[in-house]
Structure formats: C-alpha cells, structure tokens
PDB file of C-alpha atoms in Angstrom:
ATOM      1  CA  ALA A   1       0.000   0.000   0.000  1.00 72.00           C
ATOM      2  CA  GLY A   2       3.056   2.283   0.055  1.00 82.00           C
ATOM      3  CA  ALA A   3       4.427   4.567  -2.633  1.00 87.00           C
ATOM      4  CA  TYR A   4       7.049   2.066  -3.789  1.00 86.00           C
ATOM      5  CA  PRO A   5       6.909  -1.682  -4.456  1.00 83.00           C
ATOM      6  CA  ARG A   6       8.706  -3.869  -1.938  1.00 83.00           C
ATOM      7  CA  PRO A   7      11.190  -6.439  -3.221  1.00 81.00           C
ATOM      8  CA  CYS A   8      10.037 -10.018  -2.883  1.00 76.00           C
ATOM      9  CA  ILE A   9      11.680 -13.331  -3.647  1.00 69.00           C
ATOM     10  CA  ALA A  10       9.087 -16.051  -4.146  1.00 68.00           C
ATOM     11  CA  GLU A  11      10.208 -19.612  -4.839  1.00 67.00           C
ATOM     12  CA  MET A  12       7.323 -21.075  -6.799  1.00 64.00           C
ATOM     13  CA  GLY A  13       8.366 -24.704  -7.194  1.00 71.00           C
ATOM     14  CA  GLY A  14      10.465 -26.668  -9.620  1.00 83.00           C
ATOM     15  CA  LYS A  15      10.327 -29.615 -11.987  1.00 93.00           C
ATOM     16  CA  ASN A  16      14.057 -29.731 -12.274  1.00 96.00           C
ATOM     17  CA  ALA A  17      15.780 -31.442 -15.166  1.00 98.00           C
ATOM     18  CA  VAL A  18      19.125 -33.149 -15.568  1.00 98.00           C
ATOM     19  CA  VAL A  19      20.552 -33.704 -19.046  1.00 98.00           C
ATOM     20  CA  VAL A  20      23.135 -36.457 -19.569  1.00 98.00           C
ATOM     21  CA  SER A  21      24.970 -36.727 -22.884  1.00 98.00           C
ATOM     22  CA  ARG A  22      26.605 -39.847 -24.259  1.00 98.00           C
ATOM     23  CA  HIS A  23      29.991 -38.302 -23.386  1.00 98.00           C
ATOM     24  CA  ALA A  24      29.268 -37.994 -19.655  1.00 98.00           C
ATOM     25  CA  ASP A  25      31.170 -39.648 -16.841  1.00 98.00           C
ATOM     26  CA  LEU A  26      28.255 -41.912 -15.924  1.00 98.00           C
ATOM     27  CA  GLU A  27      29.482 -42.761 -12.430  1.00 98.00           C
ATOM     28  CA  ARG A  28      29.749 -39.083 -11.564  1.00 98.00           C
ATOM     29  CA  ALA A  29      26.391 -38.367 -13.185  1.00 98.00           C
ATOM     30  CA  ALA A  30      24.653 -41.180 -11.291  1.00 98.00           C
ATOM     31  CA  THR A  31      26.059 -40.006  -7.958  1.00 98.00           C
ATOM     32  CA  GLY A  32      24.995 -36.409  -8.578  1.00 98.00           C
ATOM     33  CA  ILE A  33      21.526 -37.360  -9.775  1.00 98.00           C
ATOM     34  CA  VAL A  34      20.827 -39.602  -6.782  1.00 98.00           C
ATOM     35  CA  ARG A  35      22.007 -36.898  -4.381  1.00 98.00           C
ATOM     36  CA  SER A  36      19.856 -34.279  -6.082  1.00 97.00           C
ATOM     37  CA  ALA A  37      16.742 -36.409  -6.541  1.00 98.00           C
ATOM     38  CA  PHE A  38      16.673 -38.062  -3.127  1.00 98.00           C
ATOM     39  CA  GLY A  39      18.509 -35.708  -0.773  1.00 96.00           C
ATOM     40  CA  LEU A  40      16.030 -34.443   1.834  1.00 95.00           C
ATOM     41  CA  GLN A  41      13.630 -37.114   0.526  1.00 97.00           C
ATOM     42  CA  GLY A  42      13.208 -35.200  -2.752  1.00 95.00           C
ATOM     43  CA  GLN A  43      11.460 -32.455  -0.781  1.00 94.00           C
ATOM     44  CA  LYS A  44      13.626 -29.503  -1.733  1.00 91.00           C
ATOM     45  CA  CYS A  45      12.806 -26.968  -4.391  1.00 90.00           C
ATOM     46  CA  SER A  46      15.939 -27.860  -6.358  1.00 92.00           C
ATOM     47  CA  ALA A  47      15.466 -31.657  -6.334  1.00 95.00           C
ATOM     48  CA  ALA A  48      15.994 -33.331  -9.697  1.00 97.00           C
ATOM     49  CA  SER A  49      12.775 -34.961 -10.861  1.00 97.00           C
ATOM     50  CA  ARG A  50      13.290 -35.304 -14.639  1.00 98.00           C
ATOM     51  CA  LEU A  51      16.273 -36.961 -16.296  1.00 98.00           C
ATOM     52  CA  PHE A  52      16.931 -36.858 -20.038  1.00 98.00           C
ATOM     53  CA  VAL A  53      19.765 -39.122 -21.172  1.00 98.00           C
ATOM     54  CA  GLU A  54      21.071 -39.932 -24.635  1.00 98.00           C
ATOM     55  CA  ARG A  55      19.804 -43.346 -25.652  1.00 98.00           C
ATOM     56  CA  GLU A  56      23.156 -45.041 -26.215  1.00 98.00           C
ATOM     57  CA  VAL A  57      24.123 -44.650 -22.522  1.00 98.00           C
ATOM     58  CA  ALA A  58      20.643 -44.741 -20.976  1.00 98.00           C
ATOM     59  CA  ASP A  59      20.654 -48.393 -19.898  1.00 98.00           C
ATOM     60  CA  ASP A  60      24.099 -48.083 -18.331  1.00 98.00           C
ATOM     61  CA  LEU A  61      23.110 -44.926 -16.445  1.00 98.00           C
ATOM     62  CA  VAL A  62      19.829 -46.424 -15.227  1.00 98.00           C
ATOM     63  CA  ALA A  63      21.682 -49.505 -13.937  1.00 98.00           C
ATOM     64  CA  ARG A  64      24.064 -47.260 -11.988  1.00 98.00           C
ATOM     65  CA  LEU A  65      21.171 -45.180 -10.620  1.00 98.00           C
ATOM     66  CA  VAL A  66      19.329 -48.309  -9.504  1.00 98.00           C
ATOM     67  CA  GLY A  67      22.408 -49.642  -7.710  1.00 98.00           C
ATOM     68  CA  LEU A  68      23.017 -46.386  -5.849  1.00 98.00           C
ATOM     69  CA  THR A  69      19.333 -45.970  -5.019  1.00 98.00           C
ATOM     70  CA  ARG A  70      19.002 -49.458  -3.567  1.00 98.00           C
ATOM     71  CA  ALA A  71      22.054 -48.797  -1.360  1.00 98.00           C
ATOM     72  CA  ILE A  72      20.476 -45.762   0.335  1.00 98.00           C
ATOM     73  CA  ARG A  73      19.987 -46.271   4.076  1.00 98.00           C
ATOM     74  CA  ILE A  74      16.523 -45.134   5.143  1.00 98.00           C
ATOM     75  CA  GLY A  75      15.364 -44.534   8.697  1.00 97.00           C
ATOM     76  CA  ASP A  76      15.481 -42.154  11.622  1.00 96.00           C
ATOM     77  CA  PRO A  77      17.365 -39.136  10.216  1.00 93.00           C
ATOM     78  CA  THR A  78      18.975 -38.407  13.595  1.00 95.00           C
ATOM     79  CA  ILE A  79      21.015 -41.588  13.146  1.00 96.00           C
ATOM     80  CA  LYS A  80      24.079 -40.718  11.069  1.00 95.00           C
ATOM     81  CA  GLU A  81      24.048 -43.930   9.008  1.00 96.00           C
ATOM     82  CA  ASN A  82      20.577 -43.159   7.615  1.00 97.00           C
ATOM     83  CA  TRP A  83      20.798 -40.971   4.516  1.00 97.00           C
ATOM     84  CA  MET A  84      17.048 -40.604   3.983  1.00 98.00           C
ATOM     85  CA  GLY A  85      14.333 -39.919   6.508  1.00 98.00           C
ATOM     86  CA  PRO A  86      10.545 -39.760   6.169  1.00 98.00           C
ATOM     87  CA  VAL A  87       8.533 -37.451   3.947  1.00 98.00           C
ATOM     88  CA  ILE A  88       7.074 -34.435   5.713  1.00 96.00           C
ATOM     89  CA  ASN A  89       3.450 -35.417   6.469  1.00 97.00           C
ATOM     90  CA  THR A  90       0.468 -37.640   5.702  1.00 97.00           C
ATOM     91  CA  ALA A  91      -0.377 -35.601   2.599  1.00 97.00           C
ATOM     92  CA  ALA A  92       3.075 -36.238   1.085  1.00 97.00           C
ATOM     93  CA  TYR A  93       2.871 -39.919   2.083  1.00 98.00           C
ATOM     94  CA  ALA A  94      -0.516 -40.262   0.362  1.00 98.00           C
ATOM     95  CA  ARG A  95       0.669 -38.295  -2.691  1.00 98.00           C
ATOM     96  CA  TYR A  96       3.624 -40.678  -3.018  1.00 98.00           C
ATOM     97  CA  ALA A  97       1.329 -43.726  -2.920  1.00 98.00           C
ATOM     98  CA  LYS A  98      -1.002 -42.223  -5.524  1.00 98.00           C
ATOM     99  CA  CYS A  99       1.870 -41.342  -7.857  1.00 98.00           C
ATOM    100  CA  ILE A 100       3.414 -44.809  -7.522  1.00 98.00           C
ATOM    101  CA  ASP A 101       0.107 -46.524  -8.321  1.00 98.00           C
ATOM    102  CA  ASN A 102      -0.365 -44.249 -11.314  1.00 97.00           C
ATOM    103  CA  LEU A 103       3.211 -44.722 -12.554  1.00 98.00           C
ATOM    104  CA  ALA A 104       2.875 -48.508 -12.301  1.00 97.00           C
ATOM    105  CA  GLU A 105      -0.175 -48.226 -14.562  1.00 97.00           C
ATOM    106  CA  HIS A 106       1.307 -45.825 -17.136  1.00 97.00           C
ATOM    107  CA  GLY A 107       5.027 -46.566 -17.019  1.00 97.00           C
ATOM    108  CA  GLU A 108       7.589 -48.723 -15.271  1.00 98.00           C
ATOM    109  CA  ILE A 109       9.118 -48.599 -11.800  1.00 98.00           C
ATOM    110  CA  VAL A 110      12.758 -49.717 -11.963  1.00 98.00           C
ATOM    111  CA  ALA A 111      13.684 -49.024  -8.318  1.00 98.00           C
ATOM    112  CA  GLY A 112      11.708 -48.282  -5.181  1.00 98.00           C
ATOM    113  CA  GLY A 113       8.000 -47.730  -5.539  1.00 98.00           C
ATOM    114  CA  GLU A 114       6.782 -48.636  -2.071  1.00 98.00           C
ATOM    115  CA  GLN A 115       5.886 -47.136   1.256  1.00 98.00           C
ATOM    116  CA  LEU A 116       8.150 -48.596   3.918  1.00 98.00           C
ATOM    117  CA  THR A 117       6.322 -49.933   6.956  1.00 97.00           C
ATOM    118  CA  GLN A 118       8.514 -52.678   8.387  1.00 96.00           C
ATOM    119  CA  GLY A 119       9.971 -52.372  11.903  1.00 96.00           C
ATOM    120  CA  ASP A 120      10.751 -48.858  13.082  1.00 94.00           C
ATOM    121  CA  LEU A 121       9.807 -47.490   9.656  1.00 97.00           C
ATOM    122  CA  ALA A 122       6.156 -48.032  10.612  1.00 96.00           C
ATOM    123  CA  LYS A 123       6.533 -45.060  12.986  1.00 94.00           C
ATOM    124  CA  GLY A 124       6.939 -42.497  10.209  1.00 96.00           C
ATOM    125  CA  TYR A 125       6.085 -41.598   6.620  1.00 98.00           C
ATOM    126  CA  TYR A 126       8.911 -43.501   4.962  1.00 98.00           C
ATOM    127  CA  CYS A 127       8.972 -43.930   1.178  1.00 98.00           C
ATOM    128  CA  ALA A 128      11.478 -45.782  -0.954  1.00 98.00           C
ATOM    129  CA  PRO A 129      13.407 -43.528  -3.341  1.00 98.00           C
ATOM    130  CA  THR A 130      11.911 -44.294  -6.737  1.00 98.00           C
ATOM    131  CA  ILE A 131      13.160 -44.319 -10.311  1.00 98.00           C
ATOM    132  CA  GLY A 132      10.565 -44.584 -13.048  1.00 98.00           C
ATOM    133  CA  ILE A 133      10.422 -44.749 -16.821  1.00 98.00           C
ATOM    134  CA  ALA A 134       7.387 -43.415 -18.655  1.00 97.00           C
ATOM    135  CA  PRO A 135       6.359 -42.017 -22.054  1.00 97.00           C
ATOM    136  CA  PHE A 136       7.033 -38.299 -22.407  1.00 97.00           C
ATOM    137  CA  ALA A 137       3.298 -37.590 -22.693  1.00 96.00           C
ATOM    138  CA  TYR A 138       2.804 -38.908 -19.145  1.00 97.00           C
ATOM    139  CA  ARG A 139       1.612 -36.203 -16.742  1.00 95.00           C
ATOM    140  CA  LEU A 140       4.273 -36.720 -14.055  1.00 95.00           C
ATOM    141  CA  TRP A 141       6.874 -35.308 -16.441  1.00 96.00           C
ATOM    142  CA  ARG A 142       5.185 -31.931 -15.856  1.00 94.00           C
ATOM    143  CA  GLU A 143       3.600 -32.028 -12.379  1.00 94.00           C
ATOM    144  CA  GLU A 144       5.670 -31.180  -9.326  1.00 92.00           C
ATOM    145  CA  LYS A 145       4.987 -33.661  -6.497  1.00 94.00           C
ATOM    146  CA  PHE A 146       7.748 -32.947  -3.955  1.00 94.00           C
ATOM    147  CA  ILE A 147       8.438 -36.630  -3.241  1.00 97.00           C
ATOM    148  CA  PRO A 148      11.425 -38.980  -3.789  1.00 98.00           C
ATOM    149  CA  LEU A 149      10.614 -39.808  -7.427  1.00 98.00           C
ATOM    150  CA  VAL A 150      12.658 -39.201 -10.580  1.00 98.00           C
ATOM    151  CA  LEU A 151      11.579 -40.072 -14.122  1.00 98.00           C
ATOM    152  CA  VAL A 152      14.130 -41.141 -16.722  1.00 98.00           C
ATOM    153  CA  GLY A 153      13.672 -40.684 -20.449  1.00 98.00           C
ATOM    154  CA  ALA A 154      15.975 -41.749 -23.278  1.00 98.00           C
ATOM    155  CA  VAL A 155      16.471 -39.218 -26.077  1.00 98.00           C
ATOM    156  CA  ASP A 156      18.192 -39.323 -29.448  1.00 98.00           C
ATOM    157  CA  SER A 157      20.337 -36.202 -29.110  1.00 98.00           C
ATOM    158  CA  LEU A 158      21.540 -33.453 -26.821  1.00 98.00           C
ATOM    159  CA  ASP A 159      19.235 -31.040 -28.676  1.00 98.00           C
ATOM    160  CA  GLU A 160      16.209 -33.217 -27.924  1.00 98.00           C
ATOM    161  CA  ALA A 161      17.238 -33.490 -24.273  1.00 98.00           C
ATOM    162  CA  ILE A 162      17.440 -29.712 -23.894  1.00 98.00           C
ATOM    163  CA  ASP A 163      14.148 -29.212 -25.720  1.00 98.00           C
ATOM    164  CA  ARG A 164      12.429 -31.685 -23.388  1.00 98.00           C
ATOM    165  CA  ALA A 165      14.054 -30.124 -20.328  1.00 97.00           C
ATOM    166  CA  ASN A 166      12.695 -26.738 -21.435  1.00 96.00           C
ATOM    167  CA  ASP A 167       9.199 -28.170 -21.965  1.00 94.00           C
ATOM    168  CA  SER A 168       7.998 -27.224 -18.483  1.00 92.00           C
ATOM    169  CA  HIS A 169       6.159 -24.397 -16.752  1.00 89.00           C
ATOM    170  CA  TYR A 170       8.902 -24.485 -14.135  1.00 87.00           C
ATOM    171  CA  GLY A 171      12.482 -23.353 -14.635  1.00 86.00           C
ATOM    172  CA  LEU A 172      14.112 -23.295 -11.236  1.00 91.00           C
ATOM    173  CA  THR A 173      17.207 -25.467 -11.737  1.00 94.00           C
ATOM    174  CA  ALA A 174      18.803 -27.682 -14.359  1.00 97.00           C
ATOM    175  CA  GLY A 175      21.949 -29.790 -14.430  1.00 98.00           C
ATOM    176  CA  PHE A 176      24.208 -31.194 -17.127  1.00 98.00           C
ATOM    177  CA  TYR A 177      26.684 -34.049 -17.417  1.00 98.00           C
ATOM    178  CA  GLY A 178      28.634 -34.366 -20.646  1.00 98.00           C
ATOM    179  CA  ALA A 179      31.749 -33.286 -22.484  1.00 98.00           C
ATOM    180  CA  LYS A 180      33.346 -29.910 -21.802  1.00 97.00           C
ATOM    181  CA  ASP A 181      32.665 -28.763 -25.351  1.00 97.00           C
ATOM    182  CA  GLU A 182      28.919 -29.433 -24.853  1.00 98.00           C
ATOM    183  CA  VAL A 183      28.541 -27.213 -21.789  1.00 98.00           C
ATOM    184  CA  ALA A 184      28.265 -23.926 -23.716  1.00 97.00           C
ATOM    185  CA  LYS A 185      25.421 -25.315 -25.824  1.00 97.00           C
ATOM    186  CA  PHE A 186      23.574 -26.446 -22.705  1.00 98.00           C
ATOM    187  CA  LEU A 187      24.032 -23.103 -20.951  1.00 97.00           C
ATOM    188  CA  ASP A 188      23.042 -21.159 -24.043  1.00 97.00           C
ATOM    189  CA  ARG A 189      19.804 -23.063 -24.599  1.00 97.00           C
ATOM    190  CA  ILE A 190      18.554 -24.190 -21.182  1.00 97.00           C
ATOM    191  CA  LYS A 191      15.718 -22.199 -19.628  1.00 95.00           C
ATOM    192  CA  ALA A 192      16.431 -22.389 -15.907  1.00 92.00           C
ATOM    193  CA  GLY A 193      17.364 -19.893 -13.245  1.00 89.00           C
ATOM    194  CA  VAL A 194      20.125 -21.956 -11.646  1.00 92.00           C
ATOM    195  CA  THR A 195      22.303 -24.276 -13.746  1.00 94.00           C
TER     196      THR A 195
END
C-alpha cells in the first residue's frame, strides 16, 4: 500500500531437469543425480525430478542409478548412518502412494516404488526412493509432487534433451553431465534460473 513496491523473492516450485549426454562420466552423473533427486527425501525446491539421457548410454546410467538408489539407508534421520528420513506429512505420504500406483499403470518402476512400513519405519512416513520410466506424454513429467521420485527418459540427441528439459512451466534449476565442449550449448539453450 506504500508509494514504492517492496522487493520479494518467491520460490514457486520446480520440476528440475538433468541432461546427460553420451559423453558424460556416468558414475559421476549417477552419484549427482541420486544426491539431487533423493537428498532431503526429494522435498527440496531444487530436487531433480526429470532426467533426459542420450539413448546409447541410458541403460548403463539407469543400472548405476538403480544400484546407488538401492544402497540408500533409510530410517530415523537423527542416526548418522541413515541418509534418507521420512517425507514431511500424511499428505506427502498419500501423494507418493497415488503417484506410484499411477506410474505402475502408465510406465515402469525400476527401483523403489513402495511405502516402507517394516519395523521402526512403521513409525513415520517412509517412502522408498523411486526411479521410473514413462512415455514423455505422461503427466508426471510436468507435475511437481515434492516426493522422492525421478523419471528417466531416453532421447536421441543433446538437442532433444534440452528441448524436453525446457518443456515445463517451471524453470528453477537444471543440471548437465557431458563433455566440456557441450557445456556452452547447454548453458546457451537451457531455460532455468540456476544451472
């Protein structure tokens, strides 16, 4: 109501993409993607939730992602050995279950895909970190859910990967793994605030 506008920073969500070219160090890429997608249970505004990888290395990358994801220790986050804790509340827990059921119907779950209720995990809203594969027309490529879920899509070129990464209403963050001479192209074309 004053004479001048007040500055405001409003973080409005993200459907953050990672692009992986066929020239990437796949071990490094897999480690970074898992940390980004599942750190803080995927409940951070900068969490990776969409992965576009060139087809010729897609299977190898997915295998590495699955191995790292299955090795994640889940439990009470006050215990140092546990890397993932529970999701924030019953709404997130229910949203996870709904997304997993829907993904199983419209795509493929390659790791995770279950609420964890055994032993002490029954005392919280624990969800397995999940990797899925689905057609690009599938709605979860575009909808932010704020849960430990990342979709992987194989593409035919770096150009296609960047185009698909840019096909989103969100543009908070984006990441890239590839050759040094590909970085400038990625930075020039990607539509994201933080790269």
